[in-house]
CSV table of C-alpha atoms in Angstrom, one decimal:
chain,number,residue,atom,x,y,z
A,1,MET,CA,26.2,-36.9,9.5
A,2,THR,CA,27.3,-40.5,10.2
A,3,ALA,CA,24.9,-43.2,9.1
A,4,VAL,CA,24.0,-45.8,11.7
A,5,ALA,CA,23.9,-49.4,10.4
A,6,VAL,CA,20.9,-51.5,11.4
A,7,ALA,CA,21.0,-55.3,11.4
A,8,PRO,CA,18.5,-57.0,9.1
A,9,GLY,CA,15.3,-57.8,10.9
A,10,THR,CA,15.9,-55.2,13.6
A,11,SER,CA,13.1,-52.6,13.9
A,12,ILE,CA,13.9,-49.0,14.8
A,13,PRO,CA,12.0,-48.0,17.9
A,14,ARG,CA,9.5,-45.2,17.3
A,15,ARG,CA,9.3,-42.2,19.4
A,16,SER,CA,6.6,-42.5,22.0
A,17,ARG,CA,3.5,-40.3,22.0
A,18,TRP,CA,4.8,-38.6,25.1
A,19,GLN,CA,8.1,-37.7,23.4
A,20,ARG,CA,6.2,-36.4,20.3
A,21,SER,CA,3.8,-34.3,22.4
A,22,GLN,CA,6.7,-33.0,24.6
A,23,GLY,CA,8.4,-31.6,21.4
A,24,ALA,CA,5.1,-30.0,20.3
A,25,ARG,CA,4.7,-28.5,23.8
A,26,SER,CA,8.2,-27.0,23.7
A,27,ALA,CA,7.4,-25.4,20.3
A,28,TYR,CA,4.1,-24.0,21.6
A,29,MET,CA,5.9,-22.6,24.6
A,30,PHE,CA,8.3,-20.6,22.4
A,31,LEU,CA,5.3,-19.3,20.4
A,32,LEU,CA,3.2,-18.5,23.4
A,33,PRO,CA,4.7,-15.0,24.1
A,34,ALA,CA,4.2,-13.9,20.6
A,35,LEU,CA,0.6,-15.3,20.5
A,36,LEU,CA,-0.2,-13.4,23.7
A,37,VAL,CA,1.1,-10.1,22.3
A,38,MET,CA,-0.8,-10.7,19.1
A,39,ALA,CA,-4.0,-11.5,21.0
A,40,ILE,CA,-3.8,-8.3,23.0
A,41,ILE,CA,-2.8,-5.8,20.3
A,42,THR,CA,-4.3,-7.4,17.2
A,43,PHE,CA,-7.0,-10.0,17.7
A,44,TYR,CA,-8.9,-8.4,20.7
A,45,PRO,CA,-9.2,-4.9,18.9
A,46,LEU,CA,-10.4,-6.6,15.8
A,47,VAL,CA,-13.2,-8.5,17.7
A,48,PHE,CA,-14.1,-5.4,19.7
A,49,GLN,CA,-14.3,-3.4,16.5
A,50,VAL,CA,-16.7,-5.9,14.9
A,51,TRP,CA,-18.9,-5.8,18.0
A,52,MET,CA,-18.8,-2.0,18.1
A,53,SER,CA,-20.0,-1.8,14.5
A,54,PHE,CA,-23.3,-3.3,15.5
A,55,THR,CA,-23.9,-0.8,18.4
A,56,ASP,CA,-24.4,2.9,18.8
A,57,TYR,CA,-21.0,3.3,20.6
A,58,GLY,CA,-20.3,7.0,21.2
A,59,LEU,CA,-18.6,9.5,23.4
A,60,THR,CA,-20.7,8.6,26.5
A,61,ASN,CA,-19.4,5.0,26.3
A,62,LEU,CA,-15.8,6.1,26.7
A,63,ARG,CA,-16.3,6.9,30.4
A,64,PHE,CA,-15.3,4.4,33.0
A,65,ASN,CA,-18.2,2.4,34.2
A,66,ALA,CA,-20.3,3.8,31.4
A,67,PRO,CA,-23.5,1.9,30.4
A,68,ALA,CA,-23.2,-0.6,27.5
A,69,PRO,CA,-24.1,0.8,24.1
A,70,ASN,CA,-27.3,-0.2,22.5
A,71,TYR,CA,-27.5,-2.9,19.8
A,72,VAL,CA,-28.5,-1.4,16.5
A,73,GLY,CA,-27.8,-4.3,14.1
A,74,LEU,CA,-26.9,-3.2,10.5
A,75,GLN,CA,-27.9,0.4,11.0
A,76,ASN,CA,-24.3,1.8,10.8
A,77,TYR,CA,-23.6,-0.2,7.6
A,78,GLY,CA,-26.9,1.2,6.1
A,79,ARG,CA,-25.9,4.8,7.0
A,80,ILE,CA,-22.6,4.3,5.1
A,81,LEU,CA,-24.3,2.8,2.0
A,82,ASP,CA,-27.0,5.5,2.0
A,83,ASN,CA,-24.4,8.3,2.4
A,84,ASN,CA,-26.2,9.4,5.6
A,85,ILE,CA,-22.9,10.7,7.2
A,86,VAL,CA,-22.4,14.2,8.5
A,87,ILE,CA,-19.3,14.8,6.4
A,88,PRO,CA,-19.3,17.4,3.6
A,89,ASN,CA,-19.6,15.9,0.1
A,90,PHE,CA,-19.5,12.3,1.4
A,91,ASP,CA,-20.2,9.7,-1.2
A,92,PHE,CA,-19.2,6.2,-0.4
A,93,LEU,CA,-19.2,4.9,-4.0
A,94,ARG,CA,-17.2,7.9,-5.3
A,95,ILE,CA,-14.6,7.5,-2.5
A,96,LEU,CA,-14.3,3.8,-3.2
A,97,VAL,CA,-13.8,4.2,-6.9
A,98,PHE,CA,-11.3,6.9,-6.5
A,99,ASN,CA,-9.5,4.9,-3.8
A,100,LEU,CA,-9.2,1.9,-6.1
A,101,PHE,CA,-8.0,3.9,-9.1
A,102,TRP,CA,-5.6,5.8,-6.8
A,103,ALA,CA,-4.0,2.5,-5.6
A,104,PHE,CA,-4.0,0.8,-9.0
A,105,SER,CA,-2.4,3.8,-10.9
A,106,ASN,CA,0.3,4.2,-8.3
A,107,VAL,CA,1.3,0.6,-8.1
A,108,VAL,CA,1.5,0.2,-11.9
A,109,ILE,CA,3.9,3.2,-12.1
A,110,HIS,CA,5.9,2.1,-9.1
A,111,VAL,CA,6.5,-1.4,-10.5
A,112,VAL,CA,7.3,-0.3,-14.0
A,113,LEU,CA,9.6,2.5,-12.9
A,114,GLY,CA,11.2,0.4,-10.3
A,115,VAL,CA,12.0,-2.5,-12.7
A,116,MET,CA,13.3,-0.1,-15.3
A,117,ILE,CA,15.7,1.6,-12.9
A,118,ALA,CA,16.8,-1.8,-11.5
A,119,LEU,CA,17.6,-3.0,-15.0
A,120,ILE,CA,19.6,0.1,-15.7
A,121,LEU,CA,21.6,-0.2,-12.5
A,122,ASN,CA,22.2,-3.9,-13.1
A,123,VAL,CA,24.2,-3.3,-16.3
A,124,LYS,CA,27.7,-4.7,-16.0
A,125,GLY,CA,30.4,-2.2,-15.7
A,126,LEU,CA,28.2,0.7,-14.5
A,127,ARG,CA,30.3,3.0,-12.3
A,128,PHE,CA,29.1,4.3,-8.9
A,129,ARG,CA,26.3,1.6,-8.9
A,130,ARG,CA,26.3,1.3,-5.1
A,131,PHE,CA,26.2,5.1,-4.7
A,132,TYR,CA,23.1,5.4,-7.0
A,133,ARG,CA,21.4,2.6,-5.0
A,134,ALA,CA,22.1,4.3,-1.7
A,135,ILE,CA,20.8,7.6,-3.0
A,136,TYR,CA,17.5,6.5,-4.5
A,137,ILE,CA,16.5,4.6,-1.3
A,138,LEU,CA,16.7,7.9,0.8
A,139,PRO,CA,13.0,8.8,0.3
A,140,VAL,CA,11.9,5.7,2.1
A,141,VAL,CA,13.6,6.7,5.4
A,142,ILE,CA,12.2,10.2,5.5
A,143,PRO,CA,9.3,10.6,8.0
A,144,PRO,CA,5.9,10.7,6.2
A,145,ILE,CA,4.8,14.0,7.7
A,146,ILE,CA,7.9,15.7,6.3
A,147,VAL,CA,7.3,14.2,2.9
A,148,ALA,CA,3.7,15.5,2.8
A,149,THR,CA,4.7,18.9,4.1
A,150,VAL,CA,7.6,19.3,1.6
A,151,TRP,CA,5.5,18.3,-1.4
A,152,ARG,CA,2.6,20.5,-0.3
A,153,ASN,CA,5.0,23.5,-0.3
A,154,LEU,CA,6.4,22.4,-3.7
A,155,PHE,CA,2.9,22.6,-5.2
A,156,ASP,CA,2.1,26.0,-3.5
A,157,PRO,CA,0.4,28.2,-6.2
A,158,GLN,CA,2.5,31.3,-5.4
A,159,TYR,CA,5.9,30.2,-4.2
A,160,GLY,CA,6.0,26.5,-5.1
A,161,ALA,CA,8.9,25.2,-7.1
A,162,ILE,CA,6.6,23.2,-9.5
A,163,ASN,CA,5.0,26.3,-10.9
A,164,GLN,CA,8.3,28.1,-11.1
A,165,LEU,CA,9.8,25.1,-13.0
A,166,ILE,CA,6.9,25.2,-15.4
A,167,ASN,CA,7.2,28.9,-16.0
A,168,GLY,CA,11.0,28.6,-16.3
A,169,THR,CA,11.0,25.8,-18.9
A,170,VAL,CA,7.7,25.4,-20.8
A,171,GLY,CA,6.8,29.1,-20.4
A,172,VAL,CA,10.2,30.3,-21.7
A,173,LEU,CA,10.3,27.7,-24.4
A,174,PHE,CA,6.9,28.5,-25.8
A,175,LYS,CA,6.9,32.2,-24.7
A,176,LEU,CA,3.8,31.7,-22.6
A,177,PRO,CA,2.6,34.1,-19.8
A,178,PRO,CA,3.3,33.0,-16.3
A,179,VAL,CA,0.8,30.4,-14.9
A,180,THR,CA,-0.3,30.0,-11.3
A,181,LEU,CA,-1.8,26.6,-11.0
A,182,ASP,CA,-3.6,25.9,-7.7
A,183,TRP,CA,-2.6,22.2,-7.7
A,184,LEU,CA,-4.2,21.2,-4.4
A,185,ASN,CA,-7.3,23.4,-4.4
A,186,GLN,CA,-8.4,23.6,-8.1
A,187,PRO,CA,-12.2,23.0,-7.8
A,188,ASN,CA,-12.9,21.8,-11.4
A,189,PRO,CA,-11.8,18.2,-12.0
A,190,ILE,CA,-9.5,17.3,-14.9
A,191,LEU,CA,-11.4,14.1,-15.6
A,192,ALA,CA,-14.9,13.0,-14.5
A,193,VAL,CA,-16.2,9.6,-15.7
A,194,GLY,CA,-19.2,8.5,-13.7
A,195,PRO,CA,-18.2,8.2,-10.0
A,196,LEU,CA,-14.5,8.6,-10.9
A,197,ILE,CA,-13.4,12.2,-10.4
A,198,LEU,CA,-9.8,13.2,-10.9
A,199,PRO,CA,-8.9,16.7,-9.8
A,200,LEU,CA,-5.6,18.4,-10.3
A,201,ALA,CA,-4.7,17.5,-6.7
A,202,TYR,CA,-4.8,13.8,-7.8
A,203,PHE,CA,-1.8,14.4,-10.1
A,204,ALA,CA,0.0,16.3,-7.4
A,205,LEU,CA,-0.5,13.4,-5.0
A,206,LEU,CA,0.5,10.9,-7.7
A,207,THR,CA,3.8,12.7,-8.3
A,208,ALA,CA,4.7,12.8,-4.7
A,209,ASN,CA,3.8,9.1,-4.1
A,210,VAL,CA,5.7,8.0,-7.3
A,211,TRP,CA,8.8,9.7,-5.9
A,212,LEU,CA,8.2,7.9,-2.7
A,213,GLY,CA,7.1,4.5,-3.9
A,214,TRP,CA,9.4,3.3,-6.7
A,215,PRO,CA,12.6,2.9,-4.7
A,216,LEU,CA,11.4,-0.2,-2.7
A,217,ASN,CA,10.1,-1.8,-5.9
A,218,SER,CA,13.5,-1.2,-7.4
A,219,VAL,CA,15.2,-2.9,-4.4
A,220,VAL,CA,12.9,-6.0,-4.8
A,221,ALA,CA,13.6,-6.1,-8.5
A,222,THR,CA,17.3,-5.8,-8.0
A,223,GLY,CA,17.3,-8.8,-5.7
A,224,ALA,CA,15.4,-10.8,-8.2
A,225,LEU,CA,17.7,-9.8,-11.0
A,226,GLN,CA,20.8,-10.7,-9.1
A,227,SER,CA,19.4,-14.2,-8.5
A,228,ILE,CA,19.3,-14.9,-12.3
A,229,PRO,CA,22.2,-17.2,-13.4
A,230,ASN,CA,24.4,-15.6,-16.1
A,231,ASP,CA,24.4,-19.0,-17.9
A,232,LEU,CA,20.8,-18.4,-19.0
A,233,TYR,CA,21.7,-15.1,-20.7
A,234,GLU,CA,24.7,-16.7,-22.3
A,235,ALA,CA,22.6,-19.6,-23.6
A,236,ALA,CA,19.9,-17.2,-24.9
A,237,GLU,CA,22.6,-15.0,-26.6
A,238,MET,CA,24.1,-18.1,-28.3
A,239,ASP,CA,20.6,-19.0,-29.6
A,240,GLY,CA,20.4,-15.5,-31.2
A,241,ALA,CA,18.0,-14.0,-28.8
A,242,GLY,CA,18.1,-10.2,-28.7
A,243,TRP,CA,17.7,-7.9,-25.7
A,244,TRP,CA,13.9,-8.0,-25.8
A,245,GLN,CA,13.7,-11.8,-26.3
A,246,GLN,CA,16.1,-12.3,-23.3
A,247,PHE,CA,14.0,-10.0,-21.2
A,248,LYS,CA,10.8,-12.0,-22.0
A,249,ALA,CA,12.3,-15.5,-21.8
A,250,VAL,CA,14.8,-15.1,-18.9
A,251,THR,CA,14.3,-11.9,-16.9
A,252,LEU,CA,10.5,-11.8,-16.6
A,253,PRO,CA,10.1,-15.4,-15.3
A,254,PHE,CA,12.5,-14.5,-12.4
A,255,LEU,CA,11.0,-11.1,-11.8
A,256,ARG,CA,7.4,-12.4,-11.6
A,257,PRO,CA,7.7,-14.4,-8.3
A,258,ALA,CA,9.2,-11.4,-6.5
A,259,MET,CA,7.3,-8.5,-8.0
A,260,LEU,CA,3.7,-9.8,-8.0
A,261,PRO,CA,3.5,-10.4,-4.2
A,262,TYR,CA,5.2,-7.1,-3.6
A,263,ALA,CA,2.8,-5.4,-6.0
A,264,ILE,CA,-0.1,-6.8,-4.0
A,265,TYR,CA,1.5,-5.6,-0.8
A,266,GLY,CA,2.1,-2.2,-2.4
A,267,PHE,CA,-1.5,-2.0,-3.5
A,268,VAL,CA,-2.7,-2.5,0.1
A,269,ILE,CA,-0.2,0.0,1.5
A,270,THR,CA,-1.2,2.6,-1.2
A,271,PHE,CA,-4.9,1.9,-0.7
A,272,ASN,CA,-4.4,2.9,3.0
A,273,LEU,CA,-1.9,5.7,2.4
A,274,PHE,CA,-3.2,8.2,5.0
A,275,TYR,CA,-0.7,11.0,5.3
A,276,LEU,CA,-0.5,12.3,1.7
A,277,SER,CA,-4.2,12.7,1.3
A,278,TYR,CA,-4.7,14.1,4.8
A,279,PHE,CA,-1.7,16.3,5.2
A,280,MET,CA,-1.0,17.3,1.6
A,281,SER,CA,-4.4,17.9,0.0
A,282,GLY,CA,-6.6,17.6,3.1
A,283,GLY,CA,-8.9,15.4,1.0
A,284,GLY,CA,-9.8,18.4,-1.1
A,285,PRO,CA,-11.0,19.9,-3.2
A,286,PHE,CA,-14.5,19.2,-2.0
A,287,GLY,CA,-13.5,15.7,-0.8
A,288,GLN,CA,-12.4,14.6,-4.3
A,289,THR,CA,-9.1,13.1,-3.0
A,290,GLU,CA,-10.5,11.6,0.2
A,291,LEU,CA,-9.6,7.9,0.8
A,292,LEU,CA,-11.5,5.4,2.8
A,293,VAL,CA,-8.8,5.5,5.5
A,294,THR,CA,-9.0,9.3,5.8
A,295,THR,CA,-12.8,9.2,5.9
A,296,ALA,CA,-12.7,6.7,8.7
A,297,TYR,CA,-10.3,9.0,10.6
A,298,ARG,CA,-12.6,11.9,10.2
A,299,LEU,CA,-15.5,9.8,11.5
A,300,VAL,CA,-13.5,9.2,14.7
A,301,ALA,CA,-11.6,12.4,15.2
A,302,GLU,CA,-14.0,15.0,13.9
A,303,GLN,CA,-17.5,13.5,14.1
A,304,HIS,CA,-16.9,11.1,17.1
A,305,LEU,CA,-19.0,8.4,15.3
A,306,TYR,CA,-17.0,5.5,16.7
A,307,ALA,CA,-19.6,2.8,15.8
A,308,VAL,CA,-20.0,4.1,12.2
A,309,ALA,CA,-16.2,4.3,11.9
A,310,ALA,CA,-15.9,0.7,13.0
A,311,ALA,CA,-18.4,-0.3,10.4
A,312,PHE,CA,-16.5,1.7,7.8
A,313,ALA,CA,-13.3,-0.1,8.7
A,314,ILE,CA,-15.1,-3.5,8.3
A,315,PHE,CA,-16.1,-2.4,4.8
A,316,GLU,CA,-12.6,-1.5,4.0
A,317,PHE,CA,-11.2,-4.8,5.4
A,318,PHE,CA,-13.5,-6.9,3.2
A,319,ILE,CA,-12.8,-4.7,0.2
A,320,LEU,CA,-9.0,-5.2,0.6
A,321,LEU,CA,-9.5,-8.9,1.3
A,322,ALA,CA,-11.5,-9.5,-1.8
A,323,ILE,CA,-9.0,-7.5,-3.9
A,324,THR,CA,-6.1,-9.5,-2.5
A,325,LEU,CA,-7.7,-12.9,-3.0
A,326,VAL,CA,-8.8,-12.1,-6.6
A,327,THR,CA,-5.5,-10.6,-7.6
A,328,ASN,CA,-3.6,-13.4,-6.0
A,329,LYS,CA,-5.7,-16.0,-7.8
A,330,LEU,CA,-5.5,-14.3,-11.2
A,331,ALA,CA,-1.8,-13.5,-11.1
A,332,LYS,CA,-0.8,-16.7,-9.2
A,333,ALA,CA,1.4,-14.5,-7.1
A,334,THR,CA,2.1,-17.1,-4.5
A,335,ALA,CA,2.4,-20.0,-6.9
A,336,GLN,CA,5.7,-21.8,-7.2
A,337,SER,CA,7.7,-20.6,-10.1
A,338,ASP,CA,9.1,-23.1,-12.6
A,339,ALA,CA,12.1,-21.0,-13.3
C-alpha cells in the first residue's frame, strides 16, 4: 500500500457521521438475513419454551384456535424437584448426578486417548500416517442410530461379540466356564455411592462412546501439535530436556488453548448425548442410565407433559450454563495463551 504524504499543518478530513453510519447500515444489512433466521428457529422457540414452563400447556392446547393454557407459576418446577413425575423410577437428583458423571468420565477418556494417539501419529518417519488418520475418523461419519444399534447387538448376552470375545480370551486363558453377561439389562449395579448408581450398562455405553468420541479429540490435538515450531523442541533438547520435560514445557502449553475449549464443548455434547442412552440401553435397567435429555424426551413423547418438559429443559439449560462458566473460569479455556 502506497503511503500518502501530507503537508505540515494540513488536517486530514474525518469521515462524516453519515458516512460512518452508512457503513454500519451496510454491515447490518448483511447480518439481517442470518438474524431473521436465528430469530425464527432459535430465539422464538426459547422464549416460547420459557413461557410454556409457567403454564399447564398440554395436548388440548395443540389444536388450532385452542384456548390459552392456564398460568401455574413454578408448579412445574416444583413437580420436578419433588419427583412428582409419572415416569417409572424417576429421581431428578439421581439422574443429574449420573448425567454429570457420565459426561465427565467420557470427556476425560476422550481427551487423554485422543492426545495420546495424536502424539503417536505425529512421530516423524511414521509410515502410512495419513491412512491411519483417515481410518480413525470413520466412526464420526456413521449415523448415530446405526452406532447405537451395532453396539447394542455387540453387547447382546446370547450372540454378542463382546461375550464371545471374553469367553474366547479370558475364559480360555484362565479355563473359566462360559459367561453370559447381560450388559444392558443387569439389574444389580456395579457401584452405588449415594445418588450415583453405575450399572453394568454404564460401562457398555462408556465403551461405545469412547470408540465414537476420541477421534475428533485426536484431530484437534493433531492440529495443535502441527502448529508447534520444531525450533522449540530442538532448543529443549539442547538444554538436556528429556521426552517428558519436552512434553510438559513445550507440548502442553500449545495443546491447552486448543483442547480445553474443545473439552468443554465435548462435555456439553456428551451431557446431551441422546441416542446411545435411548436406543442402546433404553435408559435401563430401571432408569439407571437415563439422562436429562432422554427424560425430557419421555415427558414429551410418552407422557405428553409439554409444560413440565419445558421446565425440565430450563433446568438443563442453567445446569449446563453454570458448568460451562465455572469450567471456563477455572481452566481459563478462552484466555489468551502466552505460548
